[in-house]
XYZ file of C-alpha atoms in Angstrom:
120
model
C 72.703 156.285 80.354
C 73.480 152.708 81.272
C 76.120 151.779 83.819
C 76.857 148.618 85.748
C 74.079 149.450 88.231
C 71.191 149.691 85.776
C 68.728 146.829 85.298
C 69.507 146.573 81.560
C 73.230 146.230 82.213
C 72.518 143.513 84.765
C 70.172 141.685 82.370
C 72.726 141.744 79.550
C 75.559 140.702 81.856
C 73.450 137.827 83.157
C 72.582 136.630 79.640
C 76.195 136.956 78.546
C 77.428 134.939 81.530
C 74.855 132.192 80.963
C 75.591 131.965 77.234
C 79.352 131.884 77.811
C 78.875 129.073 80.326
C 76.704 127.142 77.851
C 79.234 127.723 75.075
C 82.097 126.418 77.222
C 80.170 123.329 78.340
C 79.000 122.502 74.804
C 82.474 122.990 73.423
C 83.911 120.571 75.977
C 81.243 117.998 75.210
C 81.416 118.249 71.414
C 85.157 118.600 70.865
C 86.123 115.155 72.083
C 86.590 113.799 68.550
C 88.092 115.775 65.712
C 86.416 114.467 62.561
C 82.973 113.528 63.840
C 81.889 114.315 67.374
C 79.747 111.587 68.856
C 77.075 112.883 71.155
C 74.579 110.984 73.271
C 71.429 113.100 73.643
C 70.317 110.839 76.505
C 73.544 111.283 78.493
C 73.340 113.189 81.747
C 75.574 115.988 80.415
C 73.372 116.533 77.363
C 70.188 116.474 79.418
C 71.602 118.971 81.905
C 72.721 121.255 79.086
C 69.270 121.069 77.495
C 67.766 122.117 80.829
C 70.307 124.934 80.957
C 69.284 126.028 77.437
C 65.678 126.145 78.616
C 66.705 128.289 81.585
C 68.587 130.707 79.322
C 65.587 130.842 76.991
C 63.391 131.876 79.933
C 65.845 134.619 80.884
C 65.849 135.628 77.204
C 62.060 135.878 77.171
C 62.193 138.299 80.084
C 64.845 140.322 78.253
C 62.712 140.335 75.094
C 59.724 141.651 77.046
C 61.746 144.432 78.700
C 63.875 145.460 75.709
C 61.955 144.565 72.573
C 63.914 147.181 70.610
C 67.095 145.050 70.847
C 65.973 142.880 67.951
C 69.466 141.997 66.669
C 70.624 140.737 70.059
C 67.379 138.848 70.637
C 67.578 137.200 67.206
C 71.232 136.233 67.768
C 70.309 134.751 71.164
C 67.473 132.725 69.631
C 69.739 131.372 66.884
C 72.473 130.476 69.379
C 70.038 128.616 71.653
C 68.304 126.844 68.752
C 71.583 125.708 67.232
C 72.955 124.637 70.623
C 69.832 122.568 71.204
C 70.101 120.978 67.758
C 73.735 120.024 68.316
C 72.950 118.437 71.665
C 69.971 116.595 70.181
C 72.001 114.839 67.484
C 73.968 111.637 67.948
C 76.652 112.828 65.578
C 77.946 116.313 64.917
C 80.153 117.245 61.988
C 82.971 119.782 62.145
C 80.935 121.976 59.767
C 78.014 122.049 62.224
C 80.350 122.909 65.088
C 81.957 125.668 63.001
C 78.529 127.168 62.168
C 77.561 127.028 65.833
C 80.797 128.796 66.803
C 80.116 131.504 64.215
C 76.626 132.045 65.640
C 78.171 132.180 69.097
C 80.700 134.792 68.003
C 77.920 136.925 66.539
C 75.963 136.749 69.799
C 78.987 137.637 71.925
C 79.738 140.594 69.627
C 76.209 141.887 70.238
C 76.671 141.499 73.983
C 79.944 143.420 73.860
C 78.571 146.109 71.575
C 75.514 146.632 73.763
C 77.503 146.806 76.989
C 80.339 148.929 75.561
C 77.927 151.421 74.031
C 76.984 152.647 77.473
C 80.299 152.465 79.314
């Protein structure tokens, strides 16, 4: 049984915190314009967020090694990180791309909640 003191709970909570932080920072950066968000991939904010994505990916690799049976969560994490990286790498982002990214984010956060709530 998993509770807040188990390593798996800690690993999931850590990934969830990191992904929520990335989501919030990306949302702030990309929501400045309504019709077409202009992004500068060479800006300090974008570069820092790309480094942050790399950090989350490394944490995700460790999770994947420990809990390879959590394929749905791992796949959702990969899609979220890939899409986040793509958005930050483009000079322009459409509302459709932001909407798709938010949908991927929602899916990931649902997996986090489902995994944590299953054991509480």
